[in-house]
Short mmCIF file of C-alpha atoms in Angstrom, two decimals:
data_model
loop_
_atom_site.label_atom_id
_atom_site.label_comp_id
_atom_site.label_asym_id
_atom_site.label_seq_id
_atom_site.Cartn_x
_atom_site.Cartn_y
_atom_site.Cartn_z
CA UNK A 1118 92.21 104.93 119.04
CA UNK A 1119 94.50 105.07 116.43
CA UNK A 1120 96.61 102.18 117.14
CA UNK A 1121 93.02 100.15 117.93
CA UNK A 1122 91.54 100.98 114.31
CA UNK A 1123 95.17 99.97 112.36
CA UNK A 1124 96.25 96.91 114.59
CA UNK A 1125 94.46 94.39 112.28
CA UNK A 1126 96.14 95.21 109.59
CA UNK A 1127 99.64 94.59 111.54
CA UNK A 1128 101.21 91.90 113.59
CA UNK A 1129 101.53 94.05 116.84
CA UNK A 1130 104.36 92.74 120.25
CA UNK A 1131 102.99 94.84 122.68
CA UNK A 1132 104.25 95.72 126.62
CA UNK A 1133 101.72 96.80 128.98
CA UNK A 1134 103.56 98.53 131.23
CA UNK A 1135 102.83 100.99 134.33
CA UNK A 1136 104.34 103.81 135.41
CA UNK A 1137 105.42 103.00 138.78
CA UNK A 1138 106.21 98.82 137.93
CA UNK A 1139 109.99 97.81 139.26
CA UNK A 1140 109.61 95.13 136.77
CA UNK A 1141 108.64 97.20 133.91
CA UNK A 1142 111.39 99.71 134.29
CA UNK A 1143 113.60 96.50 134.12
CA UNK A 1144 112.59 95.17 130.95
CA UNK A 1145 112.82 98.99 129.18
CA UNK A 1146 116.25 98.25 128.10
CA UNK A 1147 115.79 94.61 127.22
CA UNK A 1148 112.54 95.46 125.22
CA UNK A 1149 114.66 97.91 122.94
CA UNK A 1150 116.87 95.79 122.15
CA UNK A 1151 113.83 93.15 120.67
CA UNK A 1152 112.79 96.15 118.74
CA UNK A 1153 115.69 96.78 117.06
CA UNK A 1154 116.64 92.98 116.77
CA UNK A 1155 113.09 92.51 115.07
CA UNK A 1156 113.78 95.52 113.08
CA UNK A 1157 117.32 94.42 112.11
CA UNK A 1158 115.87 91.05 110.89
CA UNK A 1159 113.06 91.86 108.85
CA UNK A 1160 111.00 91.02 110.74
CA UNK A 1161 107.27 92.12 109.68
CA UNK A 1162 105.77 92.12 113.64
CA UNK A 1163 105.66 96.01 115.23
CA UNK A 1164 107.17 96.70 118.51
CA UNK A 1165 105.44 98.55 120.84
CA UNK A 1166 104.16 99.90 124.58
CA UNK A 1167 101.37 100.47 126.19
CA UNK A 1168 100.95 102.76 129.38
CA UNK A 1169 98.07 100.52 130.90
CA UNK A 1170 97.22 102.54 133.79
CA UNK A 1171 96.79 105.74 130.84
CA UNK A 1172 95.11 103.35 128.77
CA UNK A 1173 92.76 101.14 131.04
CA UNK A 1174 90.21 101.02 128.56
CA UNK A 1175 92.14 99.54 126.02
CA UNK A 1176 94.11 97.64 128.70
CA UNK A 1177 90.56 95.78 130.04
CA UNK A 1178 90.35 94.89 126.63
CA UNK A 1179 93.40 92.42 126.02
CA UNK A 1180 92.81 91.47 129.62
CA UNK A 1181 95.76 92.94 131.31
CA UNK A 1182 95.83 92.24 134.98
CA UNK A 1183 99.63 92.71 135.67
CA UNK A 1184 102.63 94.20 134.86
CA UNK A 1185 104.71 93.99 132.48
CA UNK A 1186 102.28 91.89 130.74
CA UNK A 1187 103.49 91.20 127.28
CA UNK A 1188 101.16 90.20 124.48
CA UNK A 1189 101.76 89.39 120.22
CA UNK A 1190 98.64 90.75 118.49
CA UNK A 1191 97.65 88.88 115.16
CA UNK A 1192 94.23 89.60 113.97
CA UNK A 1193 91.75 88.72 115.85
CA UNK A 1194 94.09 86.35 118.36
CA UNK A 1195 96.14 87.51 121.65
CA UNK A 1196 98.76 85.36 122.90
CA UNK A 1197 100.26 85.85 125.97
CA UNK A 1198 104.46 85.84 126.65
CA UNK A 1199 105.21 84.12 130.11
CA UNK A 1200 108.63 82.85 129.35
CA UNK A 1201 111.79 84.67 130.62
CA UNK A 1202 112.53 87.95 130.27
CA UNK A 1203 115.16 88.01 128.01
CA UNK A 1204 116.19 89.53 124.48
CA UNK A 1205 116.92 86.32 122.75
CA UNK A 1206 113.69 84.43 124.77
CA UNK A 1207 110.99 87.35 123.47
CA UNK A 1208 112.53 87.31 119.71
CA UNK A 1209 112.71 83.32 119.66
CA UNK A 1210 108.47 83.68 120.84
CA UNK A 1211 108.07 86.45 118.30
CA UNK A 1212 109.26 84.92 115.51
CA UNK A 1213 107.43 81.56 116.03
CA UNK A 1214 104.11 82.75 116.72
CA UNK A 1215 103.78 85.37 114.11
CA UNK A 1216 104.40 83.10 111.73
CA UNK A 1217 101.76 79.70 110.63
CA UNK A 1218 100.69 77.29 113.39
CA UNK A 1219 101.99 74.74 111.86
CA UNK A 1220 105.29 74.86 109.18
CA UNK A 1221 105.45 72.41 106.46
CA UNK A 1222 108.38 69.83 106.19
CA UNK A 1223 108.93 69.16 103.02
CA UNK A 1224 112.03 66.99 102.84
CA UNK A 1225 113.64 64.33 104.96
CA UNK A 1226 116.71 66.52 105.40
CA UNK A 1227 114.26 69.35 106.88
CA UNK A 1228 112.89 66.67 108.55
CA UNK A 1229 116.43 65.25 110.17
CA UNK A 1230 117.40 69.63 110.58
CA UNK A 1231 114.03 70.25 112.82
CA UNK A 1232 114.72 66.74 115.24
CA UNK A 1233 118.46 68.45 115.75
CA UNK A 1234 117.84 72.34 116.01
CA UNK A 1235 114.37 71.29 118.65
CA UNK A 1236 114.22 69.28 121.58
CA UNK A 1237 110.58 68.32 121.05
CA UNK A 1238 109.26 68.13 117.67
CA UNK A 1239 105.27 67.85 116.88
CA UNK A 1240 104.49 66.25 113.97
CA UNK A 1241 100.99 65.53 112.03
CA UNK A 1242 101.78 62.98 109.48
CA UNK A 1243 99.27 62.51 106.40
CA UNK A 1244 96.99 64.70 104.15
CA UNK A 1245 93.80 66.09 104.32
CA UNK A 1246 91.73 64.75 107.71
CA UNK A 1247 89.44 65.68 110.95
CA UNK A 1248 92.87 65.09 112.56
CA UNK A 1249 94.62 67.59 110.36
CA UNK A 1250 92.09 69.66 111.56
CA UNK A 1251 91.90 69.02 115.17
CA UNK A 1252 96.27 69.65 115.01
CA UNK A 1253 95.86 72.38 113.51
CA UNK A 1254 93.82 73.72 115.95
CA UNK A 1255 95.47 72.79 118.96
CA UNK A 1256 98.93 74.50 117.54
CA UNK A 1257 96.63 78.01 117.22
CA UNK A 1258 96.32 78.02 120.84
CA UNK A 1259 99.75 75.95 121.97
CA UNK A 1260 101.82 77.51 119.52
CA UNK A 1261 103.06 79.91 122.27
CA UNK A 1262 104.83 76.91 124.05
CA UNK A 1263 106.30 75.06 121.25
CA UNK A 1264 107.03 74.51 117.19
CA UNK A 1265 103.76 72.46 115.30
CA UNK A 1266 104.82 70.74 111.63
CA UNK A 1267 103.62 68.81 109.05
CA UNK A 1268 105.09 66.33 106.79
CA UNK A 1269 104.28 63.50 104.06
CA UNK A 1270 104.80 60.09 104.77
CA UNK A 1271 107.57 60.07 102.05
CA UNK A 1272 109.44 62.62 104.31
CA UNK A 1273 109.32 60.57 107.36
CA UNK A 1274 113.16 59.00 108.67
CA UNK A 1275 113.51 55.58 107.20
CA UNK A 1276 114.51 54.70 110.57
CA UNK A 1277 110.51 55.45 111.77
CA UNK A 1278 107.32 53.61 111.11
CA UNK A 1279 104.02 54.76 112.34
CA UNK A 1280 101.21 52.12 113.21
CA UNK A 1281 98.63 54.56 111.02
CA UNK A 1282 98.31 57.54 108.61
CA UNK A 1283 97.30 59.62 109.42
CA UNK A 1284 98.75 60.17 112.42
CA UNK A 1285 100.72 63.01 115.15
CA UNK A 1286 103.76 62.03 116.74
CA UNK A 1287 105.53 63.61 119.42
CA UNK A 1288 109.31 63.31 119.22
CA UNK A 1289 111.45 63.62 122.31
CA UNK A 1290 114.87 62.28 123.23
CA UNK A 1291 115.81 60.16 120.25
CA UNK A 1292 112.37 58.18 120.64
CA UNK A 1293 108.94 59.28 119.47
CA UNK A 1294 105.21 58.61 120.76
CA UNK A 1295 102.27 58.63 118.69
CA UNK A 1296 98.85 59.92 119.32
CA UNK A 1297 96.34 56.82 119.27
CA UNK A 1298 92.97 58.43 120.72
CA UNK A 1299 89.89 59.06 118.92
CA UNK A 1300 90.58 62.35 117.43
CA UNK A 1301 86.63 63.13 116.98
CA UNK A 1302 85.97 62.58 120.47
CA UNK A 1303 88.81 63.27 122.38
CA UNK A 1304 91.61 65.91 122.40
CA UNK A 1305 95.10 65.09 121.42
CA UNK A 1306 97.45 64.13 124.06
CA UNK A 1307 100.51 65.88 125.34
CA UNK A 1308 102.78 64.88 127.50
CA UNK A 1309 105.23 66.77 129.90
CA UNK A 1310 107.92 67.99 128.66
CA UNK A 1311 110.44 70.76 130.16
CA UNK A 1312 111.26 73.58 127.33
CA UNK A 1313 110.92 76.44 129.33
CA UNK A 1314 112.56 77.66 132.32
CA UNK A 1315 109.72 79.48 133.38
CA UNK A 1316 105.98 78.67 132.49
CA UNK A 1317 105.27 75.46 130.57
CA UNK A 1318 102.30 73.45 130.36
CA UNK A 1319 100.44 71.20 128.06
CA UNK A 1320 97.54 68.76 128.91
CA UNK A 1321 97.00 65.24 129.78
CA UNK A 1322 94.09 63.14 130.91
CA UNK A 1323 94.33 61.32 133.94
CA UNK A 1324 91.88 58.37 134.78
CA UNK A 1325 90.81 57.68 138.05
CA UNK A 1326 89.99 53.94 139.65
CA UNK A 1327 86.37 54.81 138.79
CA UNK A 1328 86.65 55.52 135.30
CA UNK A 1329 86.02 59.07 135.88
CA UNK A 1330 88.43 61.63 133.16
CA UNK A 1331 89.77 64.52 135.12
CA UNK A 1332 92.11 66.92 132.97
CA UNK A 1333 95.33 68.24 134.48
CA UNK A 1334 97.87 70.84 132.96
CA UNK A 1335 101.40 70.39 134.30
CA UNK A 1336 104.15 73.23 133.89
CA UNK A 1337 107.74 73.90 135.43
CA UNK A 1338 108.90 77.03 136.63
CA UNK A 1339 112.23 78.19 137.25
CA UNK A 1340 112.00 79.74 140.85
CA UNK A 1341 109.38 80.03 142.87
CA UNK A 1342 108.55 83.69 142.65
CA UNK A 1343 105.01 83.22 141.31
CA UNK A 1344 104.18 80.37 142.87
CA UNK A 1345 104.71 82.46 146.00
CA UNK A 1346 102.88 85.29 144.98
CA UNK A 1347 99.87 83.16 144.22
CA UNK A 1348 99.60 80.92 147.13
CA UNK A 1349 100.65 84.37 149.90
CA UNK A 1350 103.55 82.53 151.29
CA UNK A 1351 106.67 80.30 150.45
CA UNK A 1352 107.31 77.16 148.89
CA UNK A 1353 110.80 75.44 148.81
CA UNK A 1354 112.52 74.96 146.16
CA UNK A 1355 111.97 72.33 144.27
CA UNK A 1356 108.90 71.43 144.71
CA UNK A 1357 104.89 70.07 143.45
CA UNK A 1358 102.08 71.76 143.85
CA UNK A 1359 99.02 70.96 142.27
CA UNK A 1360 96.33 74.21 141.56
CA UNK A 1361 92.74 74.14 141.14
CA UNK A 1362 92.10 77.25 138.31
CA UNK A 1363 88.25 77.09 138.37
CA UNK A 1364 88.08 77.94 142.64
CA UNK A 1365 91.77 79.00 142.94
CA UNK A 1366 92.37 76.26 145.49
CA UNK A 1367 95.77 74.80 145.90
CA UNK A 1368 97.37 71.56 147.22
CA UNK A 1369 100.86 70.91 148.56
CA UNK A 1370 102.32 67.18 149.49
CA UNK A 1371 102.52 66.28 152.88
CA UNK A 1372 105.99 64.81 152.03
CA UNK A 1373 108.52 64.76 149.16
CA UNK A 1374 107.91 64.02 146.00
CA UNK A 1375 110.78 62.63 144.42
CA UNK A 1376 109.62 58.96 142.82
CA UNK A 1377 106.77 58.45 140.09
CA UNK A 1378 104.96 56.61 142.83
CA UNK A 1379 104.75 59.67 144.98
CA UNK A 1380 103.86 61.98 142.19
CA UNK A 1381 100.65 59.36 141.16
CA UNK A 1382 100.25 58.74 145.30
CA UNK A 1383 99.57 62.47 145.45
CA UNK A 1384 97.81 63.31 142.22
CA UNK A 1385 95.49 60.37 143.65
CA UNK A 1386 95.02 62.27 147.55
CA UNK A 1387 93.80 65.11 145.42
CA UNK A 1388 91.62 63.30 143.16
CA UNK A 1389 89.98 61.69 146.05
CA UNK A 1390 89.72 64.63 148.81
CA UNK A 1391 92.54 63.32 151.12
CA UNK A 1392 94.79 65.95 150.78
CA UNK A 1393 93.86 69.37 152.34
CA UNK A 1394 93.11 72.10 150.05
CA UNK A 1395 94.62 75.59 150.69
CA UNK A 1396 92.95 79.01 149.26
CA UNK A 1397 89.64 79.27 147.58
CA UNK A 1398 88.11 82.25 146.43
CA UNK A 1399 85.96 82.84 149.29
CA UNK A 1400 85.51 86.35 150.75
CA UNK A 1401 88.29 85.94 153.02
CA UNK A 1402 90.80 84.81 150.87
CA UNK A 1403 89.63 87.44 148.56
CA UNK A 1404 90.38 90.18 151.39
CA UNK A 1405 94.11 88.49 152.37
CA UNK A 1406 95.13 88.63 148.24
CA UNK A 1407 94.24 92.44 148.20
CA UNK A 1408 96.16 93.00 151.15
CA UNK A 1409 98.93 90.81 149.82
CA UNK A 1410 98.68 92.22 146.48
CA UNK A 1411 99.02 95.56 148.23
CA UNK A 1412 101.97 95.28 150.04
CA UNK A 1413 103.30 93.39 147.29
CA UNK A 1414 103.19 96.13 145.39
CA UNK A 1415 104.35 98.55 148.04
CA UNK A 1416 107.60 96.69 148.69
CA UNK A 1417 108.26 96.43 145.13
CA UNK A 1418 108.06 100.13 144.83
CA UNK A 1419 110.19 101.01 147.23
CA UNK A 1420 112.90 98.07 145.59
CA UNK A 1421 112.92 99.41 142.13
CA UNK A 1422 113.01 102.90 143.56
CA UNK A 1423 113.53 104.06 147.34
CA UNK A 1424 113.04 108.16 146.47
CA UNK A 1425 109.80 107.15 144.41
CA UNK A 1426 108.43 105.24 146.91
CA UNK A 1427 109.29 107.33 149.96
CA UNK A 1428 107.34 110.51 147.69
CA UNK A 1429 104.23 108.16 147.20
CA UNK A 1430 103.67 106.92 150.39
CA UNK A 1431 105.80 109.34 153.21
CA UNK A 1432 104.00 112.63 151.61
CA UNK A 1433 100.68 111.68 151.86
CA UNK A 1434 101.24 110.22 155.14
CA UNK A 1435 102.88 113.24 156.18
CA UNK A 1436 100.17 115.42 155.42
CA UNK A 1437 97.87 113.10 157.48
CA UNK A 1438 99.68 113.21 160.32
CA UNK A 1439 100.08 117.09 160.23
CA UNK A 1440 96.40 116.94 159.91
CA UNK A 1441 95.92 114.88 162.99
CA UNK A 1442 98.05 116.54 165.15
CA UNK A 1443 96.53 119.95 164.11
CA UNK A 1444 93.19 118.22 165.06
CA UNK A 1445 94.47 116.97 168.36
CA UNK A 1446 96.25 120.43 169.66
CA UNK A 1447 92.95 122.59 168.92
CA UNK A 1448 91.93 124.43 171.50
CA UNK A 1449 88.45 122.99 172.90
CA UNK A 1450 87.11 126.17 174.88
CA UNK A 1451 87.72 129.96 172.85
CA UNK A 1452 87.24 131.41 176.22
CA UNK A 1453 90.39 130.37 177.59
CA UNK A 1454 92.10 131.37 174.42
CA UNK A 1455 90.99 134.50 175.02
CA UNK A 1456 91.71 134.53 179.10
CA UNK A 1457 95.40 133.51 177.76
CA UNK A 1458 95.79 136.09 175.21
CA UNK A 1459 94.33 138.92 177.97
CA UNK A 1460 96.99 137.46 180.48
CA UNK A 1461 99.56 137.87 178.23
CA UNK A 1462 98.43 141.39 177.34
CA UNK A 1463 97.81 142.33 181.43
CA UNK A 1464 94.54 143.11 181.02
CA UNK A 1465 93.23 139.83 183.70
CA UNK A 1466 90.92 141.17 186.59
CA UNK A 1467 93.32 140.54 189.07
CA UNK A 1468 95.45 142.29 188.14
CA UNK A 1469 93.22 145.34 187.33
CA UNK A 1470 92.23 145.04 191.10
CA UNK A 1471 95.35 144.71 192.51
CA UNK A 1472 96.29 147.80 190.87
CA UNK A 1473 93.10 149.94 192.02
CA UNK A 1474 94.19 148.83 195.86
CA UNK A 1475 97.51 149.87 195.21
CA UNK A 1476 96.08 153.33 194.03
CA UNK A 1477 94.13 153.84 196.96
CA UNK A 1478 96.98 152.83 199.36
CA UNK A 1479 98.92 155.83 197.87
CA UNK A 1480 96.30 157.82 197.44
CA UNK A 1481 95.37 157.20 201.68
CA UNK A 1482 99.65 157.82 202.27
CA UNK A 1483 98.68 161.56 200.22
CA UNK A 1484 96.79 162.78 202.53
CA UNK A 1485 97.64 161.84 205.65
CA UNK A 1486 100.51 163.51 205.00
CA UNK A 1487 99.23 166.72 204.05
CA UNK A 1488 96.89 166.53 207.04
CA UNK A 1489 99.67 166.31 209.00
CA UNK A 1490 100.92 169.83 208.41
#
């Protein structure tokens, strides 16, 4: 409650984190280390943790649904860290997202310094506009993937001309592309570029033969690790594979991919229904991700810790089976309980007449005897 009512107030990096996570107890050591690099630095963004499964209230609330889920809290906004999990990776994402959406550049030598320190540079170019405005909101929300400035004309490389001001440019490779859609109709266009190793993605717009505008995000991951996790199986490596978010469909290529025209050849089978869908978010699929999710998390357990995992799952089992086989070697019928405890004590009626025969037999010997004489 505490750290609820005062987070406004601070820029808050925060790791949800369970317990029992593999992957959690991984980053521990990396995620001190951004604490007291932040800390070393000046840096005005608090380092924290969250026990989610402790906290699942507060958890729900930032929309946790994994671990370690890392999140930079700034007022009223939550962005998400999916980029590797790495000291240097986390500060570099810290630093540039707790500070403006979009950095002024004043000068031509800032100018010159940004094109060498970045690999891709976005740039709005002008003053005051519904394009300012439009940038300015699309590097709010992308400003997790990637740098956003502004600049004057004046501060532009003599070596550049745009066709218009004002204008965004996207600058890549020694060459630059500009932005020429309607800005008050459509979004601005991105294209693909690859500056992270693990999650990247910024949107396009694709038009089909019939005119119709579908939007597509593209990314590139290093590994396939969650790519596997999310379709339940195995993809080689490298590889395409094309997702439907809204019904959590997926599509694979029925062939390589390794030419432009392949990429637009199967872009185009999924546009027009020729290439098979996989997934969905039907009842059956839901059932095989909990499952999957399950032993998912089961194996990882017993990865990040063998002892842990054999006390989580072996006791409980154990008692179970205790329980069972206590269940299965009852005895049915009390009676014979008690016939076995009375045979055991010699108290069964055979034997009681067997030894009332024997009696009279000796008894019988007696007197003959003493008739006898």
């Amino acid at each position: 409650n505490r750290f609820k009512d005062t987070r406004m107030n601070d820029i808050w990096l925060v790791d949800f984190y369970a317990p029992w996570c593999g992957y959690c107890k991984k980053l521990e050591p990396v995620w001190a280390d951004v604490g007291a690099e932040l800390k070393a630095s000046g840096s005005p963004v608090r380092v924290g943790k969250m026990d989610a499964t402790a906290y699942s209230g507060m958890s729900s609330e930032f929309g946790v649904r994994g671990y370690p889920t890392i999140k930079l809290l700034k007022g009223e906004l939550a962005y998400n860290y999916k980029g590797p999990r790495t000291k240097d990776d986390i500060v570099e994402f810290t630093n540039r997202v707790s500070g403006p959406a979009v950095r002024p550049l004043p000068s031509k030598q800032m100018f010159e310094h940004m094109l060498k320190r970045h690999d891709v540079l976005f740039v709005y170019v002008g003053g005051e506009s519904p394009l300012k405005e439009k940038y300015i909101d699309v590097a709010t929300e992308l400003i997790v993937y990637t740098y956003f400035f502004s600049a004057s004309e004046e501060a532009l490389p003599e070596s550049m001309a745009l066709p218009e001001i004002p204008s965004v440019a996207v600058f890549k490779d020694g060459s630059y592309f500009t932005y020429d859609g309607e800005y008050s109709k459509d979004p601005i266009l991105f294209c693909l570029f690859d500056m992270y190793s693990l999650h990247l993605y910024v949107s396009i717009r694709i038009c089909t033969l019939d005119t119709e505008k579908v939007d597509f995000q593209f990314g590139h991951m290093d590994g396939s690790d969650y790519i596997n996790s999310l379709i339940m199986g195995e993809v080689k490596v490298p590889s395409v594979i094309i997702l439907n978010t809204s019904n959590e469909q997926y599509f694979l290529p029925d062939g390589p991919t390794e030419t432009l025209e392949d990429l637009v050849s199967f872009i185009t089978g999924v546009l027009n229904g020729s290439v098979q869908a996989y997934g969905g978010d039907g009842i059956v699929q839901r059932v095989k991700r909990i499952a999957f999710d399950a032993r998912s998390t089961i194996m990882s357990v017993f990865r990040s810790s063998p002892v842990l995992g054999c006390f989580l799952f072996g006791l409980p089992l154990g008692v179970i089976s205790l329980m069972c086989y206590g269940i299965c070697t009852a005895d049915s019928d009390p009676d014979a309980g008690d016939m076995e405890l009375m045979k055991r004590e010699g108290f069964t009626d055979e034997e009681e007449e067997e030894e009332d025969d024997e009696e009279q037999r000796l008894l019988g010997e007696y007197l003959n005897h003493h008739c006898l004489y």
